[in-house]
Amino acid sequence: MRPFAYERPTDAATAVALASVPASAHVTAPVQYKGGGTTLIDLMKLDVMQPTTVVDITAIDDEAMHRIVPSDEGLRIGSLVTMAKLHADPSVVRDYPLLTESLWQAASQQLRNMARLGGNVLQRTRCLYFRDTSYDQCNKRVPGSGCAALDGSNRGHAVLGTSDQCIALYPGDWAPALVALDARVEVLGRTGKRLIAFADLHRLPGTTPHIETSLSPGELITAFIVPGGPRRRSLYRKIRDRESYAFANASAAVAIELDGRTLRDVRIGLGGVATIPWRAHRAEGMLRGQELTEANARAAAEAEFGDARTREHNGYKVVLGKATMVRALLDAQAMEVPR
Amino acid sequence: MSVGNTAAPAPLANMGEPIRRSESVAKVTGRLVYAADAPGQSPLQAYFLTSAIARGRVLSIDAAPAEALDGVVKVYTHLNAPRRIATPYTQKGGYASDTNMPLTGPEIHHDGQIIAMVIAETYEIARDASHRIVTRYDATTPAATIDSPGVDILHPDALAEKEKKAGDFAAALAAAPVKVEGVYSTPAQHQNAIELYSTTASWSAGELTIHEPSQFVVELANGAAAMMGIDPSKVHVVNPYMGGAFGGKGFMTQRTALVAGAARELARPVRNVVTRDQGFTLATYRSETKHHVRLAADHDGRLLAYGHESWEMQSRHDDYPLAGFGVTTAMYGKPAILTRVNLVKADRQTSGFMRAPVEMPYMYPLESAMDELAFALDMDPIELRRVNDIRESPIDGARFTSRSLMRCYDEAAASFGWSKRDPTPGSMREGDWLIGYGCATAGYPTHMAPATARVTLSADGSARVEVAGHDSGQGTYTALGQVAARELGIDPERVHVAMGDSRLPAAPASSNSLATASIGSAVKLAIDKLRSRFGNALPDDRDRSAAFARLGVSEIGDLGEFLPPGTNPEVLGMLRKGQVPFANQARGDESKNGKPLMFAFGAEFVEVRIHRLTREIRVPRMTGAFAAGRIVNPRTARSQLMGGMIWGMSSALLEATEIDEKRGRYVNDSLGEYLMAVNADVPRVDVIMVPEEDPEVNPLGVKGIGELGIVGTAAAVANAVHHATGKRIRDLPIVMDKLLA
Ligand SMILES: Cc1cc2nc3c(=O)[nH]c(=O)nc-3n(C[C@H](O)[C@H](O)[C@H](O)COP(=O)(O)OP(=O)(O)OC[C@H]3O[C@@H](n4cnc5c(N)ncnc54)[C@H](O)[C@@H]3O)c2cc1C
Ligand code: SF4
C-alpha cells in the first residue's frame, strides 16, 4: 500500500472541503472517503486505488447520517448506517423486506458490521482483471488499455448494459432493491445539497468505464430516501454458487401489489447480471395490470433479457437471470404478508 | 452402530477414548505460535514480485523506483540473486518440489513465477516497493490447459508398472452385453490452508534456523542445507504447529533457499509471508485430470471389462504422475483391465500433494461410471457393488488384509434411509425442489513409511515422546500421546509429545495418511524396548519409584525404529536424509511378491436439492460409514472423516482454480473468488465408524483415515445430481451453469 494522509473530520462540511479536489472522476480522485473501508482498503492493498489522502467519515457527528427515520416523504436512511444495523431494524424488516433481505444475504456478518450504506452502493466491481494490476488491459483501471475480460475469464461478467470497452458486473445486492423502489440519493457538495435519482447514480460503462457514477469529485452521499411504502409484499432472491458469503450469480429484488392475481404494481431490480443496478422497466411494463402467472412472468423475463450480450463463459447468466426473476415474482405472490 | 452429530462418539470395539485434542484450547484462543509469528529477531521482510505472464522472458526489470523508497534494503532479481545450489526433484533423489529455480535467468515458465524479491524493514514497505518495479516482458503464447495447442503429451516407460492390465480387454468389451463409457474431468485446485506459506530464516555462527510451516521438517532441513551448500547438521527447522497444510506444505519449495540466501547475504534474519494469491503459484497444487472410462458387465452386473485412460496436467520441468490404477483396480470384480496414463506437459508450475492426491481424481470417474452402469443395468448401485465385492485383486490375486466395504454400505444405507429412494431420475420432489440421492465408495490404501521416535519414561510416571513429526491440525499430538499412554499404561495427560523440530528423531512426511500408523508404530517399538529394560513388564504406579531406583536413574528413554514390511534397514538412512518419497514406503495399493493389499474402505451417501427454476444445488445432508482398522481416537477420527466429506462435497460443487486459457494464468486467486463450502453449505454430516480389526497392517492395527473421507464424495454428489435431474455432469465442479445449459 502506498503511503497516504489520514483525516478524520467530525463534520460533513469539513469532509467535503477536504475531498473537493480536481479529478476526472469521483472514484479516481486523489482524496477518497472511507466508510467501513471494506472496498477501499482492499483496493489500496492491491494497488488498484492509490489515494494520497483518505478521509474517514465515520466520525462525522451529524445525527441524520447515522439514523433510519420513517417520514412523510418515505424512509430516510443515513449513509453512515451500517449494513448490519439496517437489516436488523424490525420496522424495516416488516415494511421493506427487500431492503433488509438484500443486505442480510450480502457479504458476511463481520463485513456488514463494518460497511456503511454510502460505501455499499459505491462498492466496485469484482472483475478479476480490474482487481489485479499485473494485467495490462483494463479500461476501467487504465483508460484506453483494453479489456482483458472480453476474451478472458468472464463467467462472472455482465450480460446487460455492457459495452465493447467494459463488461464489468455491478456486484452489490442492496442497490437493485433501491433502484426498484425509485429511491433518491441526498448528496452534499461544496455548493450545498442536491437530490439525485438512485437510478442516475451509476453510469453505464459506454466508452468511459472509469467514470462509474454521476457524483462529482468530493461529493458526499449523506442519505438515501425511499419514497412511498410500506412495501410488504417484496423480497430479494439471490442465487449464488454457495449458500452464504458469495456474490450473486443473479438476483432479483421485487415489490408487487396484487388485486387477486392481478398485478396492480410491480417493481423489479436485477443484480448479478448487469453493469449497473438494473431496473427491469421492460418486464414491469409487460406485467403491470396483468395476471401474475408463471407464463406471463417468463414472457416478461424473455423481453427484459432480449438485448443481453453474452461472452464465452457467461451465457448461463441469461438463462439464470430470467429464472431468478420468475422465481422472485412467484415467491412474492406466494408470500404471507402481515396486514 | 454410532450415528449422529456428536463430537465425541462413544468408542466401539477396537477404538480408543475420544479425548480432546491437547492443543485445542490454545488453538481456539489464539495462543499457539505459528511459524510467521515466531518471536524475537525483528526480521527484515521479503516480498516477492511474481510474473504477469505464463511464458516468455523478462526483457528488463527496473528496480530503481523501489530501491528509492525509504526502508528498502535490497531488491533481488535474476541479475543479483542470492547464491543457491540447485537440488533435483524430490522424486529423483533431491529435495525440490518444483525444480524451476527462480531468479537464475530471465526465462519464465509459468504464471506467477518469482521475478524479484524486495527486502525492506517492514512488510508494508516491501509490498509497496514491489508495486513500483517496472518490468518489460517478451511474452510467448502459453499452453496451459489439457486441451491447449502446444502441450506435449508424454507416456513415460517408467509408469508402465502402474498401468494395470488383466486379460483381453478388447475382446471382453466387445462381447459384453451392457456397456457404459464416459469422459470425466477434474479441475485444478489449491489447498488454501488458512495459515499462509511463510519462511523465516536466521543465521548464527554459520548455522541456519528456519521457521516455516512444513509437513516434512527433516526434508526441509536437508533440502535447505543442500541449497545453501552447508552440512545438514547446521540447519535447524522449527515448526511445532500449522494452521492447515493439506499437501501444500509437503516438500521444500524454492522460496526457502531464496529467503535463507538473502538472510545470509544481508546478515540479518529475513521473513517472507506469501500472500494468498501468490500461494496459488508458489507451491504445489492439485492439477487437472481427464479420464476416459469404459465399463462393461453381464446382465447380473458382474464386471467383464474395465478400461481407463487418463491425462494429467504437469509442469514442463518435473513429473508428478498419479496413475491411480492401483486404487481403482482394487475395487471391484474380476474384469479384463486395460489402463493407460498420459502426462500433459504445459506451461504450469509443478503439481503435488493435495488431500487424497491420487484417489480423489481417480475414484471420481470410476464411481461415477459405476453409477452409470447401475443405471444402464436398472440395478441398485449398492447391489452392483455387492455383486462385485472382492476378496482378492483382479490383477494378481493378492488378498486384502481386511475389507469391510459392504458393511460400510449397509450401515450407511440404513442410517441414510436409502430404501426411500425412488430410482427414477427426477421423481422425487418437495415443492420447487428436486431431490436426488447418490452414493459412492471411498477407499484409501494403508501406506507406511519408516519412522523413528524416542520415548522417555520418568520415575514420576510421566513420559515424553519426541519425534520430528507434524500436526497440521489433524490431531497427531493427541493420537501419539494416546498410543504411548496405552502402551505405557499411564494416563494420556501424563504424556508430553514434542514434534515439529528437525533435530528430533526423524519422521516421514505427514502425508499419505500414514503418520499415526508409521510414527505410532515407532512409538510402540520404543516402548517395547523400554519394557525389556524392566524385565518385560513396565512398572505401575505402585512399584515405579522402586524400579527406577533399582536401575539407578530418574528417567529412561529409548529409540523405536519402524521399518515398514518389505523394506530394508537402509531406508532409515534415507529417512534421516529426508529422502522419503515412495521408494522406501510400503504402499497399500501395491501387491508385489505376494504382499497383500491394505486398504481402508467407506461408503458415502449424499442428498442434493436442486431448484426447478434456478438450478442451484444444495446438500442438506451426507452420511458416511468407514472401516479403517483400529481407531485411536473416535473424536479426532470423526472430525477427519467429516472434514474429508465436506471437502469432497465442496470440490464436487464449488472448488476450481479458473485458468485464463489465453493468458495461461490463474484468475480466481483469492478466498473471495475461489469458493469452498461454508457452514451454511453443510447442514448435517453423519459419520459412522464401523469397527474393524486388522492386526496384520502394522503393530498398531491402524489404517490411515486422514484422506479417506474425501474419496468418493464427488461421485456421490454427481450421482445424486443425476438422480435428481436425469443429467449426468461429468466434469467437476458441478456448477449451476452446467444444469442450466
Ligand atoms: C469478501 C467480501 C465479500 C463481499 N460480499 C458482498 C456481497 O455478497 N454482496 C454485496 O452487496 N457486497 C459484498 N461485499 C461488498 C461490501 O458490501 C462493500 O465492500 C461494502 O458495503 C462497502 O462499504 P464500506 O463502508 O466498507 O465502503 P468503503 O470501502 O469505505 O467505501 C467504498 C467507496 O465508496 C466511497 N464512499 C464511501 N462512503 C461514501 C459516501 N458517504 N459518499 C461518497 N463516497 C463514499 C469511498 O471513497 C470508496 O471509494 C463484499 C466485500 C468483501 C470484502
Ligand atoms: S470488464 Fe471492465 S473492469 Fe474488467 S477488465 Fe474489462 S475494462 Fe476492466
Short mmCIF file of C-alpha atoms in Angstrom, two decimals, chain B residues 281-552:
data_model
loop_
_atom_site.label_atom_id
_atom_site.label_comp_id
_atom_site.label_asym_id
_atom_site.label_seq_id
_atom_site.Cartn_x
_atom_site.Cartn_y
_atom_site.Cartn_z
CA THR B 281 1.64 -20.19 -7.90
CA LEU B 282 4.44 -20.58 -5.34
CA ALA B 283 3.59 -24.03 -4.03
CA THR B 284 2.40 -27.30 -5.47
CA TYR B 285 -1.32 -27.88 -6.03
CA ARG B 286 -3.78 -30.42 -7.41
CA SER B 287 -3.62 -30.24 -11.17
CA GLU B 288 -6.47 -31.05 -13.51
CA THR B 289 -7.08 -34.54 -14.84
CA LYS B 290 -9.18 -36.06 -17.60
CA HIS B 291 -10.37 -39.66 -17.82
CA HIS B 292 -11.87 -41.91 -20.45
CA VAL B 293 -13.56 -44.75 -18.62
CA ARG B 294 -15.27 -47.81 -20.10
CA LEU B 295 -17.13 -50.39 -18.03
CA ALA B 296 -18.88 -53.48 -19.23
CA ALA B 297 -20.89 -56.11 -17.35
CA ASP B 298 -23.14 -59.10 -17.79
CA HIS B 299 -26.86 -58.76 -17.11
CA ASP B 300 -26.34 -59.63 -13.45
CA GLY B 301 -23.92 -56.77 -13.06
CA ARG B 302 -20.71 -58.76 -12.90
CA LEU B 303 -17.93 -56.65 -14.34
CA LEU B 304 -16.43 -58.02 -17.54
CA ALA B 305 -14.24 -55.14 -18.70
CA TYR B 306 -12.75 -52.00 -17.18
CA GLY B 307 -10.81 -49.60 -19.35
CA HIS B 308 -9.36 -46.33 -18.05
CA GLU B 309 -7.14 -43.88 -19.86
CA SER B 310 -6.15 -40.69 -18.12
CA TRP B 311 -4.46 -37.36 -18.82
CA GLU B 312 -2.75 -35.46 -16.02
CA MET B 313 -1.61 -31.84 -16.18
CA GLN B 314 2.12 -31.43 -15.45
CA SER B 315 4.77 -28.76 -15.47
CA ARG B 316 7.28 -28.97 -18.28
CA HIS B 317 10.20 -29.47 -15.92
CA ASP B 318 9.03 -32.13 -13.41
CA ASP B 319 6.78 -35.18 -13.50
CA TYR B 320 4.33 -35.69 -10.67
CA PRO B 321 2.35 -38.65 -12.01
CA LEU B 322 -0.65 -40.01 -10.12
CA ALA B 323 -1.61 -43.02 -12.24
CA GLY B 324 -4.18 -44.11 -9.69
CA PHE B 325 -4.94 -47.52 -11.15
CA GLY B 326 -3.55 -49.35 -8.11
CA VAL B 327 -6.56 -47.98 -6.26
CA THR B 328 -9.25 -48.31 -8.91
CA THR B 329 -8.34 -51.88 -9.79
CA ALA B 330 -8.54 -52.90 -6.13
CA MET B 331 -12.23 -52.08 -6.00
CA TYR B 332 -14.37 -54.48 -7.98
CA GLY B 333 -14.86 -57.83 -9.65
CA LYS B 334 -12.58 -59.70 -11.96
CA PRO B 335 -12.89 -57.83 -15.24
CA ALA B 336 -10.43 -57.68 -18.10
CA ILE B 337 -8.48 -54.48 -17.46
CA LEU B 338 -6.64 -52.02 -19.63
CA THR B 339 -5.26 -48.75 -18.29
CA ARG B 340 -3.03 -46.02 -19.60
CA VAL B 341 -1.83 -42.68 -18.23
CA ASN B 342 -0.68 -39.68 -20.25
CA LEU B 343 1.29 -36.77 -18.86
CA VAL B 344 0.33 -33.43 -20.34
CA LYS B 345 3.35 -31.15 -20.17
CA ALA B 346 2.40 -27.49 -20.15
CA ASP B 347 3.47 -24.03 -19.02
CA ARG B 348 2.48 -24.53 -15.42
CA GLN B 349 4.17 -24.93 -12.07
CA THR B 350 4.75 -28.47 -10.77
CA SER B 351 1.74 -30.09 -9.14
CA GLY B 352 1.88 -32.14 -5.97
CA PHE B 353 0.07 -33.45 -2.93
CA MET B 354 -3.39 -32.35 -2.04
CA ARG B 355 -5.68 -34.40 0.17
CA ALA B 356 -6.00 -37.84 -1.45
CA PRO B 357 -3.94 -36.68 -4.43
CA VAL B 358 -4.28 -39.93 -6.33
CA GLU B 359 -7.52 -41.36 -5.03
CA MET B 360 -9.73 -38.27 -5.33
CA PRO B 361 -9.31 -37.71 -9.08
CA TYR B 362 -9.27 -41.41 -9.95
CA MET B 363 -12.15 -42.66 -7.83
CA TYR B 364 -14.45 -39.87 -9.03
CA PRO B 365 -14.65 -41.19 -12.62
CA LEU B 366 -14.76 -44.84 -11.56
CA GLU B 367 -17.54 -44.27 -9.03
CA SER B 368 -19.49 -42.14 -11.49
CA ALA B 369 -19.14 -44.82 -14.15
CA MET B 370 -20.31 -47.48 -11.66
CA ASP B 371 -23.45 -45.41 -11.10
CA GLU B 372 -23.94 -45.10 -14.85
CA LEU B 373 -23.55 -48.86 -15.16
CA ALA B 374 -26.08 -49.48 -12.38
CA PHE B 375 -28.50 -47.20 -14.19
CA ALA B 376 -27.90 -48.97 -17.51
CA LEU B 377 -28.49 -52.32 -15.78
CA ASP B 378 -31.55 -50.98 -13.95
CA MET B 379 -29.88 -52.19 -10.78
CA ASP B 380 -29.48 -50.60 -7.37
CA PRO B 381 -25.99 -49.06 -7.22
CA ILE B 382 -25.32 -50.68 -3.84
CA GLU B 383 -26.24 -54.08 -5.24
CA LEU B 384 -23.88 -53.52 -8.16
CA ARG B 385 -21.07 -53.02 -5.66
CA ARG B 386 -22.17 -56.08 -3.71
CA VAL B 387 -22.13 -58.31 -6.79
CA ASN B 388 -18.60 -57.10 -7.48
CA ASP B 389 -17.24 -57.08 -3.96
CA ILE B 390 -13.97 -59.00 -3.92
CA ARG B 391 -11.59 -60.80 -1.61
CA GLU B 392 -8.65 -60.65 -3.98
CA SER B 393 -7.06 -58.41 -6.58
CA PRO B 394 -8.26 -58.89 -10.15
CA ILE B 395 -4.70 -58.11 -11.28
CA ASP B 396 -2.65 -60.71 -9.45
CA GLY B 397 -4.93 -62.44 -6.99
CA ALA B 398 -3.35 -60.75 -3.98
CA ARG B 399 -5.64 -60.88 -0.92
CA PHE B 400 -6.70 -57.94 1.26
CA THR B 401 -5.57 -57.86 4.87
CA SER B 402 -9.15 -56.82 5.62
CA ARG B 403 -12.03 -55.32 3.66
CA SER B 404 -15.31 -54.13 5.13
CA LEU B 405 -16.73 -52.26 2.14
CA MET B 406 -20.18 -53.83 2.11
CA ARG B 407 -20.60 -53.47 5.87
CA CYS B 408 -19.96 -49.78 5.37
CA TYR B 409 -22.58 -49.65 2.61
CA ASP B 410 -25.15 -51.46 4.69
CA GLU B 411 -24.69 -49.33 7.78
CA ALA B 412 -24.62 -46.06 5.88
CA ALA B 413 -27.60 -47.00 3.70
CA ALA B 414 -29.71 -47.91 6.71
CA SER B 415 -28.86 -44.72 8.53
CA PHE B 416 -29.34 -42.53 5.46
CA GLY B 417 -32.69 -44.04 4.52
CA TRP B 418 -31.63 -45.22 1.07
CA SER B 419 -34.67 -47.51 0.90
CA LYS B 420 -36.88 -44.42 0.49
CA ARG B 421 -35.21 -43.68 -2.83
CA ASP B 422 -37.35 -43.98 -5.94
CA PRO B 423 -34.72 -44.89 -8.56
CA THR B 424 -36.38 -42.99 -11.41
CA PRO B 425 -34.45 -39.77 -12.08
CA GLY B 426 -36.43 -36.62 -11.39
CA SER B 427 -39.12 -38.49 -9.49
CA MET B 428 -38.53 -37.14 -6.00
CA ARG B 429 -39.64 -33.58 -5.26
CA GLU B 430 -40.56 -31.27 -2.45
CA GLY B 431 -42.26 -28.09 -3.59
CA ASP B 432 -39.99 -26.40 -6.10
CA TRP B 433 -37.01 -28.56 -5.15
CA LEU B 434 -35.91 -31.68 -7.00
CA ILE B 435 -34.39 -34.26 -4.65
CA GLY B 436 -31.64 -36.71 -5.51
CA TYR B 437 -29.86 -39.45 -3.57
CA GLY B 438 -26.46 -40.71 -4.60
CA CYS B 439 -23.78 -42.97 -3.18
CA ALA B 440 -20.20 -43.94 -3.90
CA THR B 441 -17.30 -45.90 -2.49
CA ALA B 442 -14.42 -44.39 -0.56
CA GLY B 443 -11.17 -46.29 -0.49
CA TYR B 444 -7.70 -45.38 0.65
CA PRO B 445 -4.60 -47.56 0.71
CA THR B 446 -2.80 -48.07 4.00
CA HIS B 447 0.68 -46.77 3.32
CA MET B 448 3.55 -46.87 5.74
CA ALA B 449 6.89 -45.16 5.84
CA PRO B 450 9.94 -45.73 8.01
CA ALA B 451 9.83 -43.71 11.20
CA THR B 452 11.75 -43.27 14.42
CA ALA B 453 10.66 -41.94 17.78
CA ARG B 454 12.16 -41.61 21.22
CA VAL B 455 10.07 -42.35 24.28
CA THR B 456 11.30 -41.44 27.74
CA LEU B 457 9.61 -42.61 30.91
CA SER B 458 10.27 -40.86 34.23
CA ALA B 459 10.21 -42.17 37.72
CA ASP B 460 7.32 -39.80 38.49
CA GLY B 461 5.16 -41.66 35.97
CA SER B 462 5.21 -39.05 33.23
CA ALA B 463 6.51 -39.71 29.75
CA ARG B 464 7.89 -37.83 26.80
CA VAL B 465 7.54 -38.73 23.12
CA GLU B 466 9.95 -36.99 20.79
CA VAL B 467 9.72 -37.19 17.05
CA ALA B 468 10.25 -34.85 14.10
CA GLY B 469 6.63 -35.35 13.09
CA HIS B 470 3.96 -32.77 12.39
CA ASP B 471 0.48 -31.80 13.32
CA SER B 472 -1.17 -29.70 10.67
CA GLY B 473 -4.40 -29.74 12.61
CA GLN B 474 -5.41 -33.37 12.34
CA GLY B 475 -4.67 -34.36 15.94
CA THR B 476 -1.34 -36.17 15.70
CA TYR B 477 -0.12 -34.80 19.05
CA THR B 478 -3.14 -36.28 20.73
CA ALA B 479 -3.14 -39.57 18.86
CA LEU B 480 0.55 -40.25 19.52
CA GLY B 481 0.05 -39.37 23.17
CA GLN B 482 -2.77 -41.90 23.33
CA VAL B 483 -0.73 -44.59 21.62
CA ALA B 484 2.11 -44.05 24.09
CA ALA B 485 -0.21 -43.86 27.10
CA ARG B 486 -1.91 -47.10 26.16
CA GLU B 487 1.39 -48.94 25.75
CA LEU B 488 2.85 -47.43 28.91
CA GLY B 489 -0.29 -47.99 30.95
CA ILE B 490 -0.49 -44.35 32.03
CA ASP B 491 -2.98 -41.53 31.59
CA PRO B 492 -2.68 -39.65 28.26
CA GLU B 493 -2.43 -36.39 30.21
CA ARG B 494 0.91 -37.60 31.58
CA VAL B 495 2.43 -37.93 28.13
CA HIS B 496 4.10 -34.93 26.59
CA VAL B 497 4.58 -35.12 22.82
CA ALA B 498 7.21 -32.93 21.14
CA MET B 499 7.17 -32.60 17.34
CA GLY B 500 7.89 -30.19 14.52
CA ASP B 501 11.63 -29.91 15.08
CA SER B 502 14.16 -31.34 12.64
CA ARG B 503 16.58 -32.23 15.43
CA LEU B 504 14.19 -34.74 16.95
CA PRO B 505 14.24 -38.38 15.79
CA ALA B 506 13.41 -38.50 12.10
CA ALA B 507 9.85 -38.99 10.92
CA PRO B 508 8.36 -39.15 7.44
CA ALA B 509 6.24 -36.50 5.78
CA SER B 510 2.76 -36.03 7.19
CA SER B 511 1.11 -37.16 4.01
CA ASN B 512 -0.48 -40.29 2.62
CA SER B 513 -2.42 -40.66 5.90
CA LEU B 514 0.50 -42.61 7.28
CA ALA B 515 1.56 -40.59 10.32
CA THR B 516 -0.33 -42.40 13.06
CA ALA B 517 0.38 -45.84 11.62
CA SER B 518 4.09 -45.23 10.98
CA ILE B 519 5.12 -42.97 13.85
CA GLY B 520 2.73 -44.71 16.22
CA SER B 521 4.41 -48.00 15.37
CA ALA B 522 7.83 -46.47 16.12
CA VAL B 523 6.46 -45.25 19.45
CA LYS B 524 5.23 -48.72 20.24
CA LEU B 525 8.60 -50.24 19.31
CA ALA B 526 10.38 -47.73 21.57
CA ILE B 527 8.11 -48.72 24.45
CA ASP B 528 8.69 -52.41 23.72
CA LYS B 529 12.40 -51.71 24.22
CA LEU B 530 11.72 -49.85 27.48
CA ARG B 531 9.64 -52.74 28.66
CA SER B 532 12.51 -55.14 28.12
CA ARG B 533 14.68 -52.98 30.36
CA PHE B 534 12.24 -53.65 33.16
CA GLY B 535 12.17 -57.39 32.63
CA ASN B 536 9.31 -57.32 30.15
CA ALA B 537 6.77 -55.65 32.41
CA LEU B 538 6.58 -51.90 32.81
CA PRO B 539 6.32 -50.84 36.43
CA ASP B 540 2.99 -49.40 37.52
CA ASP B 541 2.27 -46.55 39.91
CA ARG B 542 3.00 -48.64 43.00
CA ASP B 543 6.40 -50.05 42.08
CA ARG B 544 7.64 -47.39 39.65
CA SER B 545 9.95 -45.47 42.00
CA ALA B 546 11.42 -48.68 43.33
CA ALA B 547 12.02 -49.97 39.79
CA PHE B 548 13.77 -46.75 38.76
CA ALA B 549 15.81 -46.80 41.98
CA ARG B 550 16.96 -50.32 41.17
CA LEU B 551 18.19 -49.08 37.78
CA GLY B 552 19.75 -46.06 39.45
#
